[in-house]
PDB file of C-alpha atoms and ligand atoms in Angstrom:
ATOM      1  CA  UNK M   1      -3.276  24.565   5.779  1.00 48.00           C
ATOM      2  CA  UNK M   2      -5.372  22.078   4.302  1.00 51.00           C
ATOM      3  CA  UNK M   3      -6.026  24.450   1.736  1.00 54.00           C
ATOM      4  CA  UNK M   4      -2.076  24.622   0.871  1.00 56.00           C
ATOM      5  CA  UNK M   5      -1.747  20.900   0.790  1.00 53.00           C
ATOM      6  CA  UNK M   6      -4.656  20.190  -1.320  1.00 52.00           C
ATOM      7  CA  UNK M   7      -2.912  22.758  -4.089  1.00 56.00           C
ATOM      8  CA  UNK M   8       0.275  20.787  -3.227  1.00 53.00           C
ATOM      9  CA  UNK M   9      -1.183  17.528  -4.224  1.00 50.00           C
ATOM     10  CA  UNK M  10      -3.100  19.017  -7.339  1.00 52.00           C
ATOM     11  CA  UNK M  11       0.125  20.364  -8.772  1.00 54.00           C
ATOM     12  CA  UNK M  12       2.180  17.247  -8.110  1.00 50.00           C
ATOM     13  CA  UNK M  13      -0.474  15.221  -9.658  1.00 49.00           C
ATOM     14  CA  UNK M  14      -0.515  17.298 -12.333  1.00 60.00           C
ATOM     15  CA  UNK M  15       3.001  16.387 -13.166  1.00 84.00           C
ATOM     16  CA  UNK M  16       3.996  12.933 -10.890  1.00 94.00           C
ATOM     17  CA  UNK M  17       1.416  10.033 -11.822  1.00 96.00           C
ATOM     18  CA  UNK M  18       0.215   7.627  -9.158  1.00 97.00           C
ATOM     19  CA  UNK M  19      -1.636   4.046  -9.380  1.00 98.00           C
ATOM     20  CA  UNK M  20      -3.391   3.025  -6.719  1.00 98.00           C
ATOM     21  CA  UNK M  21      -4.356  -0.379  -5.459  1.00 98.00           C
ATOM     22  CA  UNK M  22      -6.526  -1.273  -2.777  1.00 98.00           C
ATOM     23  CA  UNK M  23      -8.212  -3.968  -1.487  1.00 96.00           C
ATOM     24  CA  UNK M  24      -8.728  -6.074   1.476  1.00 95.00           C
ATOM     25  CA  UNK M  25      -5.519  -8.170   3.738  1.00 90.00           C
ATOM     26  CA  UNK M  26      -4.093 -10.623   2.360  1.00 89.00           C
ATOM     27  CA  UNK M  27      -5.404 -10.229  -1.427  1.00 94.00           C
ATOM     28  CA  UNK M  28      -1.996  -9.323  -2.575  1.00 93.00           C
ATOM     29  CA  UNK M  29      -1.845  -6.223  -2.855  1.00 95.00           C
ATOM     30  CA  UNK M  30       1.746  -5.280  -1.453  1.00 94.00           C
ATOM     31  CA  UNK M  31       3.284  -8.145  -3.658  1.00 95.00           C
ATOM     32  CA  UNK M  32       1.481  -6.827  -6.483  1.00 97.00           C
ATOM     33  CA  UNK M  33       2.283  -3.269  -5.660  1.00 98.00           C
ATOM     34  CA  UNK M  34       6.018  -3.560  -5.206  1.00 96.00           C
ATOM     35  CA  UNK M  35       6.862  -6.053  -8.235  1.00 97.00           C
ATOM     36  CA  UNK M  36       5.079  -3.006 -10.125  1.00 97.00           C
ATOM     37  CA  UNK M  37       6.975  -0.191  -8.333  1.00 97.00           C
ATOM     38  CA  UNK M  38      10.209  -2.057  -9.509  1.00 96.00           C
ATOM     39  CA  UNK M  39       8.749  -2.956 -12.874  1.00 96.00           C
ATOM     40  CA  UNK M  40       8.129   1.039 -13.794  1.00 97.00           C
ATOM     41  CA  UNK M  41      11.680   2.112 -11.167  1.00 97.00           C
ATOM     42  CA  UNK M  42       8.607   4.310  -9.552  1.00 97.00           C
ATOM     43  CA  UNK M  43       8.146   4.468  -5.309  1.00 96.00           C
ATOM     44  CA  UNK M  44       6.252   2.383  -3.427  1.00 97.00           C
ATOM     45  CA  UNK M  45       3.779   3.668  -0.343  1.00 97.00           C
ATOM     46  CA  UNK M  46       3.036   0.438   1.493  1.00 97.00           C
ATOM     47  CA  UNK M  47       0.443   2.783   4.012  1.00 98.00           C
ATOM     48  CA  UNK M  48      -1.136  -0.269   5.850  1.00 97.00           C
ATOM     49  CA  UNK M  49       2.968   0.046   7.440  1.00 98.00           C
ATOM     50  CA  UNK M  50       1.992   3.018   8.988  1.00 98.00           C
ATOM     51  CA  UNK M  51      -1.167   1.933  10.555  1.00 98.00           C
ATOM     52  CA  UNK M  52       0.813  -1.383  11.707  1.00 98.00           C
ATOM     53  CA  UNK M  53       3.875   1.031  13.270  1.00 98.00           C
ATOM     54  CA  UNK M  54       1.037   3.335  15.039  1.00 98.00           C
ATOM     55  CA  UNK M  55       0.071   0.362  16.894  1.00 98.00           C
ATOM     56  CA  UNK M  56       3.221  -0.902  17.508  1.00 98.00           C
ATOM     57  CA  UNK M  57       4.275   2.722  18.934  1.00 98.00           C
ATOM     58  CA  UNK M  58       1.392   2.627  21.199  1.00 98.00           C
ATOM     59  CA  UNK M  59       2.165  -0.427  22.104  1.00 98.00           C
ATOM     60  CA  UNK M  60       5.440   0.520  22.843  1.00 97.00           C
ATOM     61  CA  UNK M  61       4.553   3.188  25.170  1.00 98.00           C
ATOM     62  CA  UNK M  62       1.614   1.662  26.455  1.00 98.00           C
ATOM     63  CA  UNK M  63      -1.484   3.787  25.075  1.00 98.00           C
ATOM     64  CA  UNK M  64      -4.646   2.466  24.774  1.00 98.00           C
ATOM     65  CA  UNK M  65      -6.236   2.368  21.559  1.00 98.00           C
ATOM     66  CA  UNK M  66      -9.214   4.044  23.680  1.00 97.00           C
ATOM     67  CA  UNK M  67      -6.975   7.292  24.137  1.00 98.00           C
ATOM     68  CA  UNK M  68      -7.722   8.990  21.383  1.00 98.00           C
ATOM     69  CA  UNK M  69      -5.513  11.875  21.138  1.00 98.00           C
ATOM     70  CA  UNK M  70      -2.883  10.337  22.271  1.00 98.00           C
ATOM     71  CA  UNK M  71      -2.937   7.893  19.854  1.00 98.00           C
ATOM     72  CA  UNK M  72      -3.275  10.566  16.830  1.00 98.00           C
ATOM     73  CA  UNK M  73      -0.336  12.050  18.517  1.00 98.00           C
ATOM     74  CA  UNK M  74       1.940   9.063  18.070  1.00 98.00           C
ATOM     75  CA  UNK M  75       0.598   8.612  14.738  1.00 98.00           C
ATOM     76  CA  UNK M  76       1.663  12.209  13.728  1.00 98.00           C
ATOM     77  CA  UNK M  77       5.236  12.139  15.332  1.00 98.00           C
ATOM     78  CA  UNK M  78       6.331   8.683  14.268  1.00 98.00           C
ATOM     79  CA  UNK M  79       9.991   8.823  13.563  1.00 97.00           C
ATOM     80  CA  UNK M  80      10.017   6.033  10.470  1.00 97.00           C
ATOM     81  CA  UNK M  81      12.249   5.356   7.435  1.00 97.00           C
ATOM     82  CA  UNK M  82      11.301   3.006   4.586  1.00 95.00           C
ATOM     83  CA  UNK M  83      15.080   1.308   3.850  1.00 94.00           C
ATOM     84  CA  UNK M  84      15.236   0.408   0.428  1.00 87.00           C
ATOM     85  CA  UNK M  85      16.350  -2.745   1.235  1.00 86.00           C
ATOM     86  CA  UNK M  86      12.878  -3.343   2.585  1.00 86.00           C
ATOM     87  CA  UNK M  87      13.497  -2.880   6.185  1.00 93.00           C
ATOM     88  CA  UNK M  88      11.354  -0.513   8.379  1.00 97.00           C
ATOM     89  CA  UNK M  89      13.122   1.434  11.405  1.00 98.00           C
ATOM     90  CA  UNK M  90      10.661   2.795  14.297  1.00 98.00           C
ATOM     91  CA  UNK M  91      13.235   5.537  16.215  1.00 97.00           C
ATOM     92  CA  UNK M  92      16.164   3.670  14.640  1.00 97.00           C
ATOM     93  CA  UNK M  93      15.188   0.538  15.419  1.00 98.00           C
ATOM     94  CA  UNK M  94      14.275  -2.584  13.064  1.00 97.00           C
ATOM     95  CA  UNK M  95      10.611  -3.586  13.298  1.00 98.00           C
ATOM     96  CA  UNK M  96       9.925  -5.123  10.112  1.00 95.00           C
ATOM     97  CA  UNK M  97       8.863  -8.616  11.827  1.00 92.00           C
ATOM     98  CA  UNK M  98       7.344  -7.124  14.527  1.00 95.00           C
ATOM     99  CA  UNK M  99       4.910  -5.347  12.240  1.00 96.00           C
ATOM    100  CA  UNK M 100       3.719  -8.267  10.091  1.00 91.00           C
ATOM    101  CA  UNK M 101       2.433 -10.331  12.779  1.00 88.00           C
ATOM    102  CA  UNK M 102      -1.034 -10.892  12.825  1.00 86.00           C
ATOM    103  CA  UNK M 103      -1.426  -9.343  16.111  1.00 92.00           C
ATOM    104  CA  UNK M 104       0.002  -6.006  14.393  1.00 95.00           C
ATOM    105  CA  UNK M 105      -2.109  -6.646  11.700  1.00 92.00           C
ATOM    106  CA  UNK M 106      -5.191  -6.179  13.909  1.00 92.00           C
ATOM    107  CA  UNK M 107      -4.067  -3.565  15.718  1.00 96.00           C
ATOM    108  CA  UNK M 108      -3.526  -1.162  12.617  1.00 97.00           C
ATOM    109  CA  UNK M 109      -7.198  -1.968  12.169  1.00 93.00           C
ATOM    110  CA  UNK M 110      -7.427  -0.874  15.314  1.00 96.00           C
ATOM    111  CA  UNK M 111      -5.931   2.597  15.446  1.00 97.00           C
ATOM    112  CA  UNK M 112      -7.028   2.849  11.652  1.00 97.00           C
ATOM    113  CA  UNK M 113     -10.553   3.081  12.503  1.00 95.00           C
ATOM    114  CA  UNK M 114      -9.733   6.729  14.438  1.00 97.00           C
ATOM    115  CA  UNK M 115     -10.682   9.088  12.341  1.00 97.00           C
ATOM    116  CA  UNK M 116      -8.067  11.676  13.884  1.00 98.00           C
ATOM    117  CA  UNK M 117      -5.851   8.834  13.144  1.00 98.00           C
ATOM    118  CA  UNK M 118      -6.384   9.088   9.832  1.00 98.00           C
ATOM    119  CA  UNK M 119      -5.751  12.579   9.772  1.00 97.00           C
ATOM    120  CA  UNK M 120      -2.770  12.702  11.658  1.00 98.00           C
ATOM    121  CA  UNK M 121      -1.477  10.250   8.393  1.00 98.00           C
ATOM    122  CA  UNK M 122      -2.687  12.378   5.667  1.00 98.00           C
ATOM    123  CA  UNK M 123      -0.067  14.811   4.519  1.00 96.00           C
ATOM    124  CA  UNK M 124       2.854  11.511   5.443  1.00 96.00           C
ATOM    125  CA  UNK M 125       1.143   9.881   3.008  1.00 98.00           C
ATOM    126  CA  UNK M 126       0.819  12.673   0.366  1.00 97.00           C
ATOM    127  CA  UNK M 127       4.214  13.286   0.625  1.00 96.00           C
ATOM    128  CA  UNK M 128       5.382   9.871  -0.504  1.00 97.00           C
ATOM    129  CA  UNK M 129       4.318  11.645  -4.152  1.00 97.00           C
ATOM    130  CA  UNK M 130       7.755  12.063  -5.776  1.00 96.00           C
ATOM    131  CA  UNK M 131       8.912  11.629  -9.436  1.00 96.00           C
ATOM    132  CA  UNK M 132       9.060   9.698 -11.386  1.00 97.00           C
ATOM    133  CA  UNK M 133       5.755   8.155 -10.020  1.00 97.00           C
ATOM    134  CA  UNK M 134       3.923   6.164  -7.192  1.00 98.00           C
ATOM    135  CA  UNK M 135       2.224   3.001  -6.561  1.00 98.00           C
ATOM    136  CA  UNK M 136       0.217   3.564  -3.141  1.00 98.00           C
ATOM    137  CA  UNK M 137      -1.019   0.488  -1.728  1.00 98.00           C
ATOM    138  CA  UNK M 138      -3.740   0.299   1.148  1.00 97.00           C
ATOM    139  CA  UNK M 139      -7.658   1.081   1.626  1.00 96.00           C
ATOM    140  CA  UNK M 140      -8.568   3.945   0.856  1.00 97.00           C
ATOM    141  CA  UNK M 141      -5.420   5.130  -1.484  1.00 98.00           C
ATOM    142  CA  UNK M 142      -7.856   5.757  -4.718  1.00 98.00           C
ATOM    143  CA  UNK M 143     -11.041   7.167  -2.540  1.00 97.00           C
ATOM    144  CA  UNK M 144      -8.926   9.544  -0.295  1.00 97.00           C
ATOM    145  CA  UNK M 145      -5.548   9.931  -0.551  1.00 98.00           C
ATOM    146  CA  UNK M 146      -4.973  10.293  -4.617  1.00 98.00           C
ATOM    147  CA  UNK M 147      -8.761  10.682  -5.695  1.00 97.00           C
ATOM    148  CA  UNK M 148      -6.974  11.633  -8.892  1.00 96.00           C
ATOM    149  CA  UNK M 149      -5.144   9.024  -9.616  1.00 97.00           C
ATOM    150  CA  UNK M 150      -5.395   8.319 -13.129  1.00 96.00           C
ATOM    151  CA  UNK M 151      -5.593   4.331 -12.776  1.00 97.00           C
ATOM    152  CA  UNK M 152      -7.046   2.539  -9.554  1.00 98.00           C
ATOM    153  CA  UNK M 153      -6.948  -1.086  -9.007  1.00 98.00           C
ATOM    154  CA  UNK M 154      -8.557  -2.781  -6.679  1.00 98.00           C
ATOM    155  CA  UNK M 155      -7.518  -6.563  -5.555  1.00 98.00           C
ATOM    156  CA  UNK M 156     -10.621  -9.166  -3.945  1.00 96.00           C
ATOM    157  CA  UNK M 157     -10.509 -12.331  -3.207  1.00 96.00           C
ATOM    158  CA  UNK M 158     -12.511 -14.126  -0.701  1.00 94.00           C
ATOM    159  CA  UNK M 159     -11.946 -14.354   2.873  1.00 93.00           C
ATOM    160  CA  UNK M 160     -11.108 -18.570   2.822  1.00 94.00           C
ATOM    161  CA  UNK M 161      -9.004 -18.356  -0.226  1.00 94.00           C
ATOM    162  CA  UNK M 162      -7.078 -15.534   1.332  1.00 94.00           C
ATOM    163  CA  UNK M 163      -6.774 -17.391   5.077  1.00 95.00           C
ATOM    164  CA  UNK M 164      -5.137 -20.320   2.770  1.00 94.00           C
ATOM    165  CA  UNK M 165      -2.334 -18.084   1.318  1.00 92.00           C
ATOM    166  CA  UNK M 166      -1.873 -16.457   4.509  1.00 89.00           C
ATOM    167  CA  UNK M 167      -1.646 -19.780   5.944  1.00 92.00           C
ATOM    168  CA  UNK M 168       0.632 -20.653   3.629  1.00 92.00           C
ATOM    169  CA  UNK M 169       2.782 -18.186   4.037  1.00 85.00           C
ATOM    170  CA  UNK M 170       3.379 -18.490   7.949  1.00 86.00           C
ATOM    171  CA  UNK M 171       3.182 -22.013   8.095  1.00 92.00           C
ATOM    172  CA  UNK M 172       6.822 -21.546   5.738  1.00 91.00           C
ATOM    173  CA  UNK M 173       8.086 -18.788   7.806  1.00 84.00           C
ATOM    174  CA  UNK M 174       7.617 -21.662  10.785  1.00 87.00           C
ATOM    175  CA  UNK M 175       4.585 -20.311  12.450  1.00 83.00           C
ATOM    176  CA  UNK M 176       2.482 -22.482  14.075  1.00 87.00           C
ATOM    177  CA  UNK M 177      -1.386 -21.175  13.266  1.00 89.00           C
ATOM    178  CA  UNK M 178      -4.922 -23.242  12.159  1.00 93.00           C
ATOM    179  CA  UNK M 179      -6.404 -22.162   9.179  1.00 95.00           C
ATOM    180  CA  UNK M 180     -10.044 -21.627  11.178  1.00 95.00           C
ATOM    181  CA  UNK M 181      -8.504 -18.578  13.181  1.00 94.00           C
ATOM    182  CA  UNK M 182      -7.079 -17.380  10.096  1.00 93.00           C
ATOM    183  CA  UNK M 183     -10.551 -16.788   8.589  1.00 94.00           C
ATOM    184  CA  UNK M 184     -12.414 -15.664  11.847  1.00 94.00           C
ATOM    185  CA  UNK M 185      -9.227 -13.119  11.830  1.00 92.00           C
ATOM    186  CA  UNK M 186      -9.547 -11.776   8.862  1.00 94.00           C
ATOM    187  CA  UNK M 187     -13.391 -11.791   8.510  1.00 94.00           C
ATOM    188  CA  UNK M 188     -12.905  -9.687  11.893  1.00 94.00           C
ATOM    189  CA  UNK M 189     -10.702  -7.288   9.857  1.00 92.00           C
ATOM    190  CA  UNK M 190     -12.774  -6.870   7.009  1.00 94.00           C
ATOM    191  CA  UNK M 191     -15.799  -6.258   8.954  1.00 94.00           C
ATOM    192  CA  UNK M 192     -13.906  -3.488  11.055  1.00 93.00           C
ATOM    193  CA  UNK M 193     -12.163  -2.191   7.739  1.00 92.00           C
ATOM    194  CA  UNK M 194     -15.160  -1.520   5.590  1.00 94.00           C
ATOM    195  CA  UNK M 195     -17.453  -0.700   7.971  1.00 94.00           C
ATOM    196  CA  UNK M 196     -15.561   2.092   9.978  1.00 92.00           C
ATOM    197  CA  UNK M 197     -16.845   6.070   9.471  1.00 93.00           C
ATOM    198  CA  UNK M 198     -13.775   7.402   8.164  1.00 93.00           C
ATOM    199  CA  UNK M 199     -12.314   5.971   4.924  1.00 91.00           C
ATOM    200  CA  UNK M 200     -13.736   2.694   5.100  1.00 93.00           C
ATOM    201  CA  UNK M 201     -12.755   0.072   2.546  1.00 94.00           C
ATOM    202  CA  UNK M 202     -14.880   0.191  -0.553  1.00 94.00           C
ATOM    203  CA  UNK M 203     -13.873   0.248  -4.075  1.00 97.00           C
ATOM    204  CA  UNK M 204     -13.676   3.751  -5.747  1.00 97.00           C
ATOM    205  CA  UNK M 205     -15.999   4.266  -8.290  1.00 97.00           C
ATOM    206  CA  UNK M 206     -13.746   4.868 -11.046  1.00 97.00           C
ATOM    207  CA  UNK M 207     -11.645   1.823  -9.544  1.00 98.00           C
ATOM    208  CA  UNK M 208     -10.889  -1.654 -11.623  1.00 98.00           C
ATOM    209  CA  UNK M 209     -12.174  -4.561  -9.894  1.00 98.00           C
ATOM    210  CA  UNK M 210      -9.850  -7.666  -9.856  1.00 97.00           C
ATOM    211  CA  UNK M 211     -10.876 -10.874  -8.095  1.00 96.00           C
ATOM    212  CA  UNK M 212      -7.748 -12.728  -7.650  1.00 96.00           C
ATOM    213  CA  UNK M 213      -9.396 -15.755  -6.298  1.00 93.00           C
ATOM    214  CA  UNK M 214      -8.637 -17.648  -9.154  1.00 93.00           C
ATOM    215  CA  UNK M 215      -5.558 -16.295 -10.371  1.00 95.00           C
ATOM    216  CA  UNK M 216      -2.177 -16.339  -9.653  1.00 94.00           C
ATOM    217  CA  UNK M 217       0.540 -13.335  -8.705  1.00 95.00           C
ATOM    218  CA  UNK M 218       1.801 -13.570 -12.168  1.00 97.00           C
ATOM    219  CA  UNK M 219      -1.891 -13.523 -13.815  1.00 97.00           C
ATOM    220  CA  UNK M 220      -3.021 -10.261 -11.580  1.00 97.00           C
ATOM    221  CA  UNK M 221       0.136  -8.466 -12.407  1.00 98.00           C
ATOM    222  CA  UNK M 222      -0.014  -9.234 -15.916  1.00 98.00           C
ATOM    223  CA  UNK M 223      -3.595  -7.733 -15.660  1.00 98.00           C
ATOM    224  CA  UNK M 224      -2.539  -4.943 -13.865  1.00 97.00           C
ATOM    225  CA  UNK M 225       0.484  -4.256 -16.493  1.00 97.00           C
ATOM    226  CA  UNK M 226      -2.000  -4.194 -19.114  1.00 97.00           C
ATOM    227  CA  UNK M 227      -4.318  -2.088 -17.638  1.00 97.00           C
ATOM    228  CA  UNK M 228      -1.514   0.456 -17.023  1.00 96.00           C
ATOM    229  CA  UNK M 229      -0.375   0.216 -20.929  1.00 95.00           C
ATOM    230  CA  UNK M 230      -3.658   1.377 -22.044  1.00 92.00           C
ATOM    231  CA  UNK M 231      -3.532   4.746 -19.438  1.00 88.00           C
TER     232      UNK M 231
HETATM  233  O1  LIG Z 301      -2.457  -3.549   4.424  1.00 52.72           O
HETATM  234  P1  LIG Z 301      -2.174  -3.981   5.861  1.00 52.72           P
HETATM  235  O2  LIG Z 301      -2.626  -5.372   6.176  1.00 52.72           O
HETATM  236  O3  LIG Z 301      -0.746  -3.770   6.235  1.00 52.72           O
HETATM  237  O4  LIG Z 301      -3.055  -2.986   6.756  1.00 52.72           O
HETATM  238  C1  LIG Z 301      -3.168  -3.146   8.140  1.00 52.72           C
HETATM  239  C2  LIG Z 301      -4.429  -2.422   8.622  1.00 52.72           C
HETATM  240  O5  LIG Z 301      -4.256  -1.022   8.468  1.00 52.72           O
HETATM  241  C3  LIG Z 301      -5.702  -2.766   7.893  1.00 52.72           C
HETATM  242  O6  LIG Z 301      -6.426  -3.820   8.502  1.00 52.72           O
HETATM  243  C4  LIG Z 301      -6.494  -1.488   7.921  1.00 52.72           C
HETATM  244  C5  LIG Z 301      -5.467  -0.415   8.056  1.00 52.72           C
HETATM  245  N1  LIG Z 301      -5.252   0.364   6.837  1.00 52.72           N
HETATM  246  C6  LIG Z 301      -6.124   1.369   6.574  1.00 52.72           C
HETATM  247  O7  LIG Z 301      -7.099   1.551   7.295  1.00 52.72           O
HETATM  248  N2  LIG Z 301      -5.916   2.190   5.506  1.00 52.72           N
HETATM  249  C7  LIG Z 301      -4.885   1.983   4.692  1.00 52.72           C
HETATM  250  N3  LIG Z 301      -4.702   2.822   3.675  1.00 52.72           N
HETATM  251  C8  LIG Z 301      -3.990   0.924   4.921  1.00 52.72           C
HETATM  252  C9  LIG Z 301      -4.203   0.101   6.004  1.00 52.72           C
END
């Protein structure tokens, strides 16, 4: 089985190119990804989604991240559809806000540290390979999931300065957060991310680093658009 969708993947890589970018939350990377997936009319995998709708489903029904195989077992049936209008439905239902909270944020951490988790995402993920091309955005898109991939970006910035856009961004959507759980949040995430057994966050070798500290959307994509000119 494995076997068959390891061929699969060869012979679609062969033919359908991907770029990856990964990196750490809140460095950018789903802006960056989808302003490049319209740029180049290619599809978008935003995979950190899935992670945040496996927690939601469990959630949902109640399953404790400590229940393993029930957990993998939501994460293989999910019934989801990307709209291309940008909306997400879980079982026909809108969940786009409930997914981006910072609550589901940590959650997908959560379930995304399972290995059989992982697994049960695989081929979904695979599968989002489709011509003309494919930007895949998440952790561990150019170590594991397109090892191929003939350009791999990867987006860092450091934890404060990406607490301040995050900030940023819910203090305009009307949230009411402090900056100083902001970082301990997403320090928490990190540390859970990269240090996990399965598919933790690192860089792959053949990766590009870009810290975006300093620079803004426009200056990373133009960096990014550059990079992809020379493939
Ligand atoms: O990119 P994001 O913030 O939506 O991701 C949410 C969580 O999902 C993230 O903290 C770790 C996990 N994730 C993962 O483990 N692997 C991916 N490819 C994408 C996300």
């Amino acid at each position: 089985m494995i076997q068959d969708v390891k061929k699969e993947a060869k012979s679609a890589l062969q033919t359908v190119p991907v770029i990856t970018v990964d990196g750490p939350g809140g460095v950018g990377k789903g802006t960056i990804s989808a302003l490049l997936a319209a740029e180049l009319g290619w599809h978008y995998l935003d995979s950190g989604a899935l992670y945040r709708l496996t927690g939601l489903a469990c959630v949902q029904k109640e399953i404790p991240f400590t229940s393993i195989n029930k957990v993998a077992h939501i994460a293989e049936n999910l019934v989801v559809e990307f709209l291309p209008s940008g909306g997400i439905l879980l079982n026909d239902v809108e969940v786009e806000t409930l997914i981006r909270t910072e609550l589901a944020g940590n959650n997908a951490s959560k379930v995304a540290a399972i290995p059989e988790v992982r697994d049960a995402l695989f081929k979904r993920q695979k599968a989002f390979l489709q011509s003309p091309g494919l930007i895949a955005d998440g952790r561990d898109m150019g170590t594991t999931i397109f090892p191929a991939a003939p350009l791999k970006i990867f987006l860092t910035a450091s934890a404060d300065e990406r607490a301040k856009r995050r900030y940023k961004q819910l203090i305009e959507k009307g949230n009411n957060v402090k900056l100083s759980d902001l970082v301990v949040e997403i320090q928490e995430r990190d540390e859970r991310d990269m240090n996990r057994s399965a598919s933790p966050l690192i860089a792959a070798q053949d990766a590009t680093i870009i810290d975006t500290s300093e620079l803004s959307i426009d200056e990373v994509f133009q960096k990014v658009k550059n990079l992809y000119k020379k493939l």
